[in-house]
Amino acid sequence: MDFGANWQQYDQLYLPLPPDEWVTSETLTGTAVPHPLRIGTSGWSRKEYMGTLYPRGTKEMGLLTEYSRLFNCVELNATHYKIYAPEAVRKWVEKTGSRDFKFCPKVPQSISHHSTLLNAGVETAAFLEGIAAFEDRLGPIFLQLSEYFSPVRKINLYKYLESLPRQLTFFVEVRHPDWFGNPSEREELFRTLKNLGIGAVITDTPGRRDCLHMGLTIPKLMLRFVTQGGHRLDSIRLRDWKTRLDDWNARGLEETYFFLHVHDGKYEAGFYEEVQALFGLARSQPQMTLF
């Protein structure tokens, strides 16, 4: 993912984490809740993983199995492009064996990008029927709206979110600048999501710092961390997140989904190892490490 990347000016950027949004203080209770740090990427089939994260010669049918030995969750982009039947979903689950692994499916673009949201009931039902087959492997569901979906259409969004089943965990990523640049829209967004029990995706990308809003509307975090790969600023930004997560964990954060988006895939293995070392993860056993 290169959304808001701005790699041409990366060396000149000052990228500290902003202070917490007001809603974060309302959401975190102040009581530490031990939980696993879930780290993943946007998929298991990236060609750069072969010979780095995966043994060279790994067959396509074995990619998800290898991935699940290293990571304990995945940002499932496949569901963004197609609604999968329960049978296909169960095959993915089988490949992860008995590991503590979570699939975080993205809402299909036919709903998020190509509908009014208010006319998406049939497709939403089909999508939810398919991913129900994940059973206890189902993590948070991720609704990503396009950069052109502005607060002008907020009623569509809020009504759609109200229609979603409350027993499932949903996160929303909004990208249009007016969601965060307009103070009243920003406050209404966070207040609405908090009232509905829906999370706000935090996207840490160099060129769109407004999406790094630091607003926790539920005591769970879905972070999309966009890095260049092999750059000094990647490490600095990662250490800043370690400090912030330590604070949020002490104040009651209950779940953490940390998705790595490394622009240059040849650095993915090295950056993953850096994450492991910083957070004290046991190699190939991320599911065993608790905060």
mmCIF file of N, CA and C in Angstrom, residues 123-249:
data_model
loop_
_atom_site.group_PDB
_atom_site.id
_atom_site.type_symbol
_atom_site.label_atom_id
_atom_site.label_comp_id
_atom_site.label_asym_id
_atom_site.label_seq_id
_atom_site.Cartn_x
_atom_site.Cartn_y
_atom_site.Cartn_z
ATOM 1 N N GLU A 123 -25.700 -7.669 -0.890
ATOM 2 C CA GLU A 123 -24.280 -8.011 -0.967
ATOM 3 C C GLU A 123 -23.654 -8.103 0.417
ATOM 4 N N THR A 124 -24.074 -7.248 1.323
ATOM 5 C CA THR A 124 -23.536 -7.317 2.687
ATOM 6 C C THR A 124 -23.916 -8.644 3.343
ATOM 7 N N ALA A 125 -25.140 -9.083 3.150
ATOM 8 C CA ALA A 125 -25.577 -10.355 3.725
ATOM 9 C C ALA A 125 -24.776 -11.519 3.153
ATOM 10 N N ALA A 126 -24.507 -11.486 1.847
ATOM 11 C CA ALA A 126 -23.723 -12.557 1.225
ATOM 12 C C ALA A 126 -22.285 -12.554 1.739
ATOM 13 N N PHE A 127 -21.715 -11.376 1.875
ATOM 14 C CA PHE A 127 -20.357 -11.249 2.408
ATOM 15 C C PHE A 127 -20.277 -11.796 3.832
ATOM 16 N N LEU A 128 -21.199 -11.395 4.679
ATOM 17 C CA LEU A 128 -21.187 -11.841 6.073
ATOM 18 C C LEU A 128 -21.449 -13.340 6.187
ATOM 19 N N GLU A 129 -22.283 -13.883 5.300
ATOM 20 C CA GLU A 129 -22.525 -15.324 5.310
ATOM 21 C C GLU A 129 -21.243 -16.089 4.996
ATOM 22 N N GLY A 130 -20.478 -15.588 4.038
ATOM 23 C CA GLY A 130 -19.235 -16.263 3.687
ATOM 24 C C GLY A 130 -18.211 -16.222 4.805
ATOM 25 N N ILE A 131 -17.976 -15.040 5.378
ATOM 26 C CA ILE A 131 -16.924 -14.924 6.381
ATOM 27 C C ILE A 131 -17.333 -15.522 7.720
ATOM 28 N N ALA A 132 -18.611 -15.813 7.914
ATOM 29 C CA ALA A 132 -19.023 -16.498 9.141
ATOM 30 C C ALA A 132 -18.333 -17.849 9.271
ATOM 31 N N ALA A 133 -17.891 -18.407 8.150
ATOM 32 C CA ALA A 133 -17.209 -19.700 8.169
ATOM 33 C C ALA A 133 -15.834 -19.624 8.826
ATOM 34 N N PHE A 134 -15.315 -18.422 9.039
ATOM 35 C CA PHE A 134 -14.063 -18.299 9.796
ATOM 36 C C PHE A 134 -14.266 -18.718 11.249
ATOM 37 N N GLU A 135 -15.474 -18.605 11.739
ATOM 38 C CA GLU A 135 -15.825 -18.930 13.128
ATOM 39 C C GLU A 135 -14.888 -18.206 14.094
ATOM 40 N N ASP A 136 -14.173 -18.933 14.960
ATOM 41 C CA ASP A 136 -13.345 -18.245 15.955
ATOM 42 C C ASP A 136 -12.059 -17.671 15.371
ATOM 43 N N ARG A 137 -11.828 -17.868 14.079
ATOM 44 C CA ARG A 137 -10.660 -17.270 13.421
ATOM 45 C C ARG A 137 -10.987 -15.904 12.813
ATOM 46 N N LEU A 138 -12.230 -15.471 12.952
ATOM 47 C CA LEU A 138 -12.629 -14.187 12.396
ATOM 48 C C LEU A 138 -12.181 -13.058 13.316
ATOM 49 N N GLY A 139 -11.346 -12.173 12.767
ATOM 50 C CA GLY A 139 -10.954 -10.974 13.485
ATOM 51 C C GLY A 139 -11.842 -9.812 13.102
ATOM 52 N N PRO A 140 -11.413 -8.588 13.362
ATOM 53 C CA PRO A 140 -12.206 -7.422 12.982
ATOM 54 C C PRO A 140 -12.414 -7.343 11.468
ATOM 55 N N ILE A 141 -13.561 -6.836 11.070
ATOM 56 C CA ILE A 141 -13.917 -6.634 9.663
ATOM 57 C C ILE A 141 -13.646 -5.173 9.327
ATOM 58 N N PHE A 142 -13.121 -4.930 8.147
ATOM 59 C CA PHE A 142 -12.512 -3.656 7.795
ATOM 60 C C PHE A 142 -13.232 -3.027 6.604
ATOM 61 N N LEU A 143 -13.920 -1.906 6.848
ATOM 62 C CA LEU A 143 -14.584 -1.146 5.789
ATOM 63 C C LEU A 143 -13.700 0.034 5.407
ATOM 64 N N GLN A 144 -13.132 -0.028 4.203
ATOM 65 C CA GLN A 144 -12.275 1.056 3.707
ATOM 66 C C GLN A 144 -13.044 1.849 2.655
ATOM 67 N N LEU A 145 -13.233 3.140 2.917
ATOM 68 C CA LEU A 145 -13.918 4.007 1.971
ATOM 69 C C LEU A 145 -12.896 4.720 1.091
ATOM 70 N N SER A 146 -13.319 5.113 -0.102
ATOM 71 C CA SER A 146 -12.401 5.736 -1.048
ATOM 72 C C SER A 146 -12.063 7.161 -0.624
ATOM 73 N N GLU A 147 -11.041 7.712 -1.237
ATOM 74 C CA GLU A 147 -10.636 9.093 -0.978
ATOM 75 C C GLU A 147 -11.700 10.089 -1.427
ATOM 76 N N TYR A 148 -12.652 9.637 -2.236
ATOM 77 C CA TYR A 148 -13.700 10.528 -2.746
ATOM 78 C C TYR A 148 -14.971 10.492 -1.900
ATOM 79 N N PHE A 149 -14.998 9.611 -0.899
ATOM 80 C CA PHE A 149 -16.181 9.499 -0.033
ATOM 81 C C PHE A 149 -16.023 10.516 1.096
ATOM 82 N N SER A 150 -16.710 11.651 0.950
ATOM 83 C CA SER A 150 -16.557 12.755 1.894
ATOM 84 C C SER A 150 -17.705 12.763 2.902
ATOM 85 N N PRO A 151 -17.620 13.650 3.908
ATOM 86 C CA PRO A 151 -18.717 13.759 4.872
ATOM 87 C C PRO A 151 -20.042 14.201 4.266
ATOM 88 N N VAL A 152 -20.037 14.651 3.029
ATOM 89 C CA VAL A 152 -21.296 14.975 2.359
ATOM 90 C C VAL A 152 -22.210 13.752 2.342
ATOM 91 N N ARG A 153 -21.599 12.565 2.343
ATOM 92 C CA ARG A 153 -22.370 11.321 2.303
ATOM 93 C C ARG A 153 -22.398 10.624 3.662
ATOM 94 N N LYS A 154 -22.197 11.371 4.724
ATOM 95 C CA LYS A 154 -22.071 10.750 6.038
ATOM 96 C C LYS A 154 -23.337 10.021 6.481
ATOM 97 N N ILE A 155 -24.494 10.527 6.091
ATOM 98 C CA ILE A 155 -25.735 9.863 6.504
ATOM 99 C C ILE A 155 -25.777 8.445 5.934
ATOM 100 N N ASN A 156 -25.330 8.280 4.705
ATOM 101 C CA ASN A 156 -25.255 6.941 4.113
ATOM 102 C C ASN A 156 -24.354 6.040 4.943
ATOM 103 N N LEU A 157 -23.205 6.576 5.316
ATOM 104 C CA LEU A 157 -22.259 5.780 6.099
ATOM 105 C C LEU A 157 -22.845 5.419 7.454
ATOM 106 N N TYR A 158 -23.372 6.388 8.162
ATOM 107 C CA TYR A 158 -23.852 6.126 9.516
ATOM 108 C C TYR A 158 -25.045 5.166 9.519
ATOM 109 N N LYS A 159 -25.921 5.297 8.544
ATOM 110 C CA LYS A 159 -27.056 4.373 8.469
ATOM 111 C C LYS A 159 -26.582 2.961 8.135
ATOM 112 N N TYR A 160 -25.585 2.857 7.275
ATOM 113 C CA TYR A 160 -25.051 1.536 6.940
ATOM 114 C C TYR A 160 -24.405 0.897 8.167
ATOM 115 N N LEU A 161 -23.625 1.661 8.887
ATOM 116 C CA LEU A 161 -22.972 1.124 10.081
ATOM 117 C C LEU A 161 -23.998 0.687 11.124
ATOM 118 N N GLU A 162 -25.087 1.425 11.230
ATOM 119 C CA GLU A 162 -26.145 1.047 12.176
ATOM 120 C C GLU A 162 -26.773 -0.297 11.825
ATOM 121 N N SER A 163 -26.724 -0.663 10.548
ATOM 122 C CA SER A 163 -27.359 -1.909 10.100
ATOM 123 C C SER A 163 -26.494 -3.140 10.333
ATOM 124 N N LEU A 164 -25.235 -2.943 10.695
ATOM 125 C CA LEU A 164 -24.316 -4.075 10.822
ATOM 126 C C LEU A 164 -24.542 -4.812 12.143
ATOM 127 N N PRO A 165 -24.311 -6.129 12.158
ATOM 128 C CA PRO A 165 -24.526 -6.916 13.384
ATOM 129 C C PRO A 165 -23.577 -6.500 14.499
ATOM 130 N N ARG A 166 -24.127 -6.245 15.654
ATOM 131 C CA ARG A 166 -23.338 -5.734 16.783
ATOM 132 C C ARG A 166 -22.429 -6.798 17.401
ATOM 133 N N GLN A 167 -22.681 -8.080 17.133
ATOM 134 C CA GLN A 167 -21.853 -9.113 17.746
ATOM 135 C C GLN A 167 -20.503 -9.262 17.049
ATOM 136 N N LEU A 168 -20.335 -8.593 15.900
ATOM 137 C CA LEU A 168 -19.073 -8.626 15.171
ATOM 138 C C LEU A 168 -18.331 -7.310 15.381
ATOM 139 N N THR A 169 -17.004 -7.355 15.249
ATOM 140 C CA THR A 169 -16.186 -6.149 15.387
ATOM 141 C C THR A 169 -15.890 -5.574 14.009
ATOM 142 N N PHE A 170 -16.222 -4.300 13.834
ATOM 143 C CA PHE A 170 -15.974 -3.595 12.579
ATOM 144 C C PHE A 170 -15.058 -2.402 12.824
ATOM 145 N N PHE A 171 -14.217 -2.124 11.821
ATOM 146 C CA PHE A 171 -13.416 -0.905 11.779
ATOM 147 C C PHE A 171 -13.707 -0.184 10.474
ATOM 148 N N VAL A 172 -13.569 1.140 10.495
ATOM 149 C CA VAL A 172 -13.778 1.961 9.307
ATOM 150 C C VAL A 172 -12.521 2.790 9.046
ATOM 151 N N GLU A 173 -12.115 2.838 7.778
ATOM 152 C CA GLU A 173 -11.052 3.755 7.369
ATOM 153 C C GLU A 173 -11.643 4.770 6.394
ATOM 154 N N VAL A 174 -11.624 6.048 6.788
ATOM 155 C CA VAL A 174 -12.043 7.129 5.894
ATOM 156 C C VAL A 174 -10.795 7.870 5.429
ATOM 157 N N ARG A 175 -10.831 8.334 4.180
ATOM 158 C CA ARG A 175 -9.633 8.936 3.595
ATOM 159 C C ARG A 175 -9.830 10.364 3.091
ATOM 160 N N HIS A 176 -11.059 10.761 2.848
ATOM 161 C CA HIS A 176 -11.261 12.119 2.357
ATOM 162 C C HIS A 176 -10.800 13.114 3.423
ATOM 163 N N PRO A 177 -10.022 14.138 3.054
ATOM 164 C CA PRO A 177 -9.459 15.068 4.056
ATOM 165 C C PRO A 177 -10.487 15.766 4.929
ATOM 166 N N ASP A 178 -11.713 15.951 4.445
ATOM 167 C CA ASP A 178 -12.707 16.693 5.231
ATOM 168 C C ASP A 178 -13.167 15.945 6.480
ATOM 169 N N TRP A 179 -12.967 14.640 6.537
ATOM 170 C CA TRP A 179 -13.344 13.901 7.755
ATOM 171 C C TRP A 179 -12.510 14.370 8.942
ATOM 172 N N PHE A 180 -11.261 14.742 8.690
ATOM 173 C CA PHE A 180 -10.373 15.124 9.784
ATOM 174 C C PHE A 180 -10.054 16.618 9.788
ATOM 175 N N GLY A 181 -10.111 17.268 8.620
ATOM 176 C CA GLY A 181 -9.788 18.685 8.538
ATOM 177 C C GLY A 181 -10.885 19.588 9.054
ATOM 178 N N ASN A 182 -12.116 19.101 9.052
ATOM 179 C CA ASN A 182 -13.244 19.866 9.569
ATOM 180 C C ASN A 182 -13.507 19.422 11.010
ATOM 181 N N PRO A 183 -13.242 20.272 11.997
ATOM 182 C CA PRO A 183 -13.361 19.857 13.405
ATOM 183 C C PRO A 183 -14.725 19.282 13.779
ATOM 184 N N SER A 184 -15.801 19.848 13.270
ATOM 185 C CA SER A 184 -17.124 19.351 13.643
ATOM 186 C C SER A 184 -17.387 17.973 13.036
ATOM 187 N N GLU A 185 -16.928 17.764 11.804
ATOM 188 C CA GLU A 185 -17.094 16.452 11.177
ATOM 189 C C GLU A 185 -16.236 15.414 11.889
ATOM 190 N N ARG A 186 -15.057 15.800 12.273
ATOM 191 C CA ARG A 186 -14.144 14.899 12.982
ATOM 192 C C ARG A 186 -14.764 14.446 14.305
ATOM 193 N N GLU A 187 -15.287 15.410 15.060
ATOM 194 C CA GLU A 187 -15.890 15.074 16.350
ATOM 195 C C GLU A 187 -17.124 14.190 16.165
ATOM 196 N N GLU A 188 -17.951 14.524 15.169
ATOM 197 C CA GLU A 188 -19.153 13.730 14.937
ATOM 198 C C GLU A 188 -18.799 12.308 14.519
ATOM 199 N N LEU A 189 -17.773 12.164 13.689
ATOM 200 C CA LEU A 189 -17.336 10.832 13.264
ATOM 201 C C LEU A 189 -16.936 9.985 14.466
ATOM 202 N N PHE A 190 -16.064 10.528 15.308
ATOM 203 C CA PHE A 190 -15.601 9.750 16.456
ATOM 204 C C PHE A 190 -16.743 9.452 17.427
ATOM 205 N N ARG A 191 -17.617 10.434 17.645
ATOM 206 C CA ARG A 191 -18.724 10.217 18.577
ATOM 207 C C ARG A 191 -19.673 9.153 18.047
ATOM 208 N N THR A 192 -19.947 9.192 16.743
ATOM 209 C CA THR A 192 -20.852 8.207 16.147
ATOM 210 C C THR A 192 -20.259 6.815 16.221
ATOM 211 N N LEU A 193 -18.993 6.683 15.856
ATOM 212 C CA LEU A 193 -18.354 5.370 15.905
ATOM 213 C C LEU A 193 -18.327 4.830 17.325
ATOM 214 N N LYS A 194 -18.034 5.685 18.289
ATOM 215 C CA LYS A 194 -18.003 5.231 19.684
ATOM 216 C C LYS A 194 -19.375 4.746 20.117
ATOM 217 N N ASN A 195 -20.421 5.484 19.769
ATOM 218 C CA ASN A 195 -21.780 5.098 20.162
ATOM 219 C C ASN A 195 -22.203 3.780 19.516
ATOM 220 N N LEU A 196 -21.696 3.508 18.309
ATOM 221 C CA LEU A 196 -22.048 2.282 17.603
ATOM 222 C C LEU A 196 -21.121 1.109 17.952
ATOM 223 N N GLY A 197 -20.053 1.379 18.702
ATOM 224 C CA GLY A 197 -19.110 0.317 19.034
ATOM 225 C C GLY A 197 -18.271 -0.121 17.855
ATOM 226 N N ILE A 198 -17.918 0.824 16.995
ATOM 227 C CA ILE A 198 -17.138 0.545 15.794
ATOM 228 C C ILE A 198 -15.807 1.288 15.880
ATOM 229 N N GLY A 199 -14.725 0.629 15.470
ATOM 230 C CA GLY A 199 -13.400 1.211 15.552
ATOM 231 C C GLY A 199 -13.066 2.092 14.364
ATOM 232 N N ALA A 200 -12.103 2.988 14.562
ATOM 233 C CA ALA A 200 -11.583 3.843 13.498
ATOM 234 C C ALA A 200 -10.166 3.374 13.177
ATOM 235 N N VAL A 201 -9.961 2.910 11.955
ATOM 236 C CA VAL A 201 -8.624 2.486 11.537
ATOM 237 C C VAL A 201 -7.664 3.669 11.649
ATOM 238 N N ILE A 202 -6.485 3.430 12.197
ATOM 239 C CA ILE A 202 -5.426 4.437 12.216
ATOM 240 C C ILE A 202 -4.413 4.057 11.143
ATOM 241 N N THR A 203 -4.180 4.974 10.204
ATOM 242 C CA THR A 203 -3.238 4.725 9.123
ATOM 243 C C THR A 203 -2.049 5.656 9.279
ATOM 244 N N ASP A 204 -0.880 5.080 9.533
ATOM 245 C CA ASP A 204 0.350 5.851 9.694
ATOM 246 C C ASP A 204 1.107 5.800 8.372
ATOM 247 N N THR A 205 0.919 6.833 7.557
ATOM 248 C CA THR A 205 1.576 6.923 6.261
ATOM 249 C C THR A 205 2.186 8.314 6.137
ATOM 250 N N PRO A 206 3.394 8.443 5.593
ATOM 251 C CA PRO A 206 4.124 9.715 5.685
ATOM 252 C C PRO A 206 3.425 10.936 5.108
ATOM 253 N N GLY A 207 2.676 10.778 4.010
ATOM 254 C CA GLY A 207 2.124 11.939 3.339
ATOM 255 C C GLY A 207 0.708 12.307 3.705
ATOM 256 N N ARG A 208 0.067 11.557 4.610
ATOM 257 C CA ARG A 208 -1.312 11.864 5.029
ATOM 258 C C ARG A 208 -1.412 11.753 6.550
ATOM 259 N N ARG A 209 -0.829 12.711 7.221
ATOM 260 C CA ARG A 209 -0.783 12.639 8.676
ATOM 261 C C ARG A 209 -2.154 12.859 9.310
ATOM 262 N N ASP A 210 -3.115 13.379 8.536
ATOM 263 C CA ASP A 210 -4.459 13.513 9.086
ATOM 264 C C ASP A 210 -5.076 12.157 9.376
ATOM 265 N N CYS A 211 -4.673 11.133 8.619
ATOM 266 C CA CYS A 211 -5.200 9.779 8.851
ATOM 267 C C CYS A 211 -4.575 9.121 10.076
ATOM 268 N N LEU A 212 -3.547 9.763 10.618
ATOM 269 C CA LEU A 212 -2.930 9.310 11.866
ATOM 270 C C LEU A 212 -3.624 10.062 13.010
ATOM 271 N N HIS A 213 -4.899 9.773 13.190
ATOM 272 C CA HIS A 213 -5.748 10.605 14.031
ATOM 273 C C HIS A 213 -5.668 10.275 15.512
ATOM 274 N N MET A 214 -5.163 9.116 15.869
ATOM 275 C CA MET A 214 -4.975 8.689 17.254
ATOM 276 C C MET A 214 -6.272 8.669 18.061
ATOM 277 N N GLY A 215 -7.361 8.347 17.359
ATOM 278 C CA GLY A 215 -8.648 8.266 18.024
ATOM 279 C C GLY A 215 -9.111 6.829 18.198
ATOM 280 N N LEU A 216 -9.173 6.343 19.411
ATOM 281 C CA LEU A 216 -9.676 5.004 19.708
ATOM 282 C C LEU A 216 -11.131 5.116 20.130
ATOM 283 N N THR A 217 -12.030 4.666 19.277
ATOM 284 C CA THR A 217 -13.461 4.730 19.590
ATOM 285 C C THR A 217 -13.957 3.464 20.274
ATOM 286 N N ILE A 218 -13.156 2.416 20.234
ATOM 287 C CA ILE A 218 -13.359 1.195 21.000
ATOM 288 C C ILE A 218 -11.993 0.826 21.572
ATOM 289 N N PRO A 219 -11.914 0.001 22.601
ATOM 290 C CA PRO A 219 -10.612 -0.315 23.196
ATOM 291 C C PRO A 219 -9.825 -1.360 22.393
ATOM 292 N N LYS A 220 -9.844 -1.186 21.086
ATOM 293 C CA LYS A 220 -9.133 -2.064 20.170
ATOM 294 C C LYS A 220 -8.475 -1.204 19.107
ATOM 295 N N LEU A 221 -7.322 -1.658 18.624
ATOM 296 C CA LEU A 221 -6.563 -0.901 17.637
ATOM 297 C C LEU A 221 -6.370 -1.712 16.374
ATOM 298 N N MET A 222 -6.669 -1.080 15.220
ATOM 299 C CA MET A 222 -6.245 -1.596 13.928
ATOM 300 C C MET A 222 -5.352 -0.526 13.312
ATOM 301 N N LEU A 223 -4.060 -0.817 13.250
ATOM 302 C CA LEU A 223 -3.066 0.118 12.745
ATOM 303 C C LEU A 223 -2.507 -0.374 11.418
ATOM 304 N N ARG A 224 -2.528 0.487 10.412
ATOM 305 C CA ARG A 224 -1.895 0.196 9.124
ATOM 306 C C ARG A 224 -0.638 1.061 9.062
ATOM 307 N N PHE A 225 0.510 0.409 9.137
ATOM 308 C CA PHE A 225 1.801 1.088 9.267
ATOM 309 C C PHE A 225 2.534 0.997 7.936
ATOM 310 N N VAL A 226 2.616 2.132 7.219
ATOM 311 C CA VAL A 226 3.188 2.167 5.874
ATOM 312 C C VAL A 226 4.631 2.641 5.951
ATOM 313 N N THR A 227 5.556 1.810 5.482
ATOM 314 C CA THR A 227 6.975 2.136 5.529
ATOM 315 C C THR A 227 7.593 1.969 4.150
ATOM 316 N N GLN A 228 8.729 2.627 3.970
ATOM 317 C CA GLN A 228 9.450 2.479 2.709
ATOM 318 C C GLN A 228 10.207 1.160 2.666
ATOM 319 N N GLY A 229 10.811 0.796 3.786
ATOM 320 C CA GLY A 229 11.644 -0.413 3.855
ATOM 321 C C GLY A 229 13.115 -0.044 3.779
ATOM 322 N N GLY A 230 13.884 -0.455 4.790
ATOM 323 C CA GLY A 230 15.319 -0.190 4.786
ATOM 324 C C GLY A 230 15.692 1.257 5.018
ATOM 325 N N HIS A 231 14.851 2.032 5.653
ATOM 326 C CA HIS A 231 15.094 3.459 5.858
ATOM 327 C C HIS A 231 15.141 3.757 7.350
ATOM 328 N N ARG A 232 15.994 4.692 7.752
ATOM 329 C CA ARG A 232 16.164 5.021 9.171
ATOM 330 C C ARG A 232 14.851 5.504 9.801
ATOM 331 N N LEU A 233 14.026 6.238 9.038
ATOM 332 C CA LEU A 233 12.784 6.755 9.604
ATOM 333 C C LEU A 233 11.794 5.645 9.934
ATOM 334 N N ASP A 234 11.875 4.527 9.214
ATOM 335 C CA ASP A 234 11.000 3.405 9.540
ATOM 336 C C ASP A 234 11.220 2.964 10.982
ATOM 337 N N SER A 235 12.482 2.865 11.365
ATOM 338 C CA SER A 235 12.824 2.407 12.720
ATOM 339 C C SER A 235 12.435 3.431 13.776
ATOM 340 N N ILE A 236 12.648 4.706 13.480
ATOM 341 C CA ILE A 236 12.278 5.757 14.429
ATOM 342 C C ILE A 236 10.780 5.748 14.672
ATOM 343 N N ARG A 237 10.009 5.675 13.593
ATOM 344 C CA ARG A 237 8.547 5.653 13.716
ATOM 345 C C ARG A 237 8.075 4.415 14.475
ATOM 346 N N LEU A 238 8.712 3.291 14.235
ATOM 347 C CA LEU A 238 8.341 2.060 14.925
ATOM 348 C C LEU A 238 8.578 2.179 16.429
ATOM 349 N N ARG A 239 9.698 2.764 16.823
ATOM 350 C CA ARG A 239 9.985 2.924 18.249
ATOM 351 C C ARG A 239 8.987 3.877 18.907
ATOM 352 N N ASP A 240 8.557 4.899 18.175
ATOM 353 C CA ASP A 240 7.526 5.794 18.719
ATOM 354 C C ASP A 240 6.233 5.023 18.992
ATOM 355 N N TRP A 241 5.903 4.103 18.094
ATOM 356 C CA TRP A 241 4.688 3.311 18.304
ATOM 357 C C TRP A 241 4.844 2.384 19.504
ATOM 358 N N LYS A 242 6.016 1.866 19.730
ATOM 359 C CA LYS A 242 6.225 1.011 20.905
ATOM 360 C C LYS A 242 5.916 1.796 22.184
ATOM 361 N N THR A 243 6.384 3.034 22.246
ATOM 362 C CA THR A 243 6.119 3.869 23.423
ATOM 363 C C THR A 243 4.629 4.135 23.589
ATOM 364 N N ARG A 244 3.946 4.469 22.477
ATOM 365 C CA ARG A 244 2.523 4.774 22.565
ATOM 366 C C ARG A 244 1.707 3.530 22.933
ATOM 367 N N LEU A 245 2.075 2.399 22.365
ATOM 368 C CA LEU A 245 1.346 1.167 22.678
ATOM 369 C C LEU A 245 1.549 0.759 24.131
ATOM 370 N N ASP A 246 2.744 0.957 24.647
ATOM 371 C CA ASP A 246 2.961 0.673 26.070
ATOM 372 C C ASP A 246 2.006 1.496 26.928
ATOM 373 N N ASP A 247 1.810 2.769 26.559
ATOM 374 C CA ASP A 247 0.901 3.642 27.304
ATOM 375 C C ASP A 247 -0.542 3.172 27.153
ATOM 376 N N TRP A 248 -0.974 2.903 25.930
ATOM 377 C CA TRP A 248 -2.351 2.471 25.707
ATOM 378 C C TRP A 248 -2.635 1.131 26.367
ATOM 379 N N ASN A 249 -1.661 0.232 26.335
ATOM 380 C CA ASN A 249 -1.853 -1.069 26.983
ATOM 381 C C ASN A 249 -2.059 -0.905 28.485
#
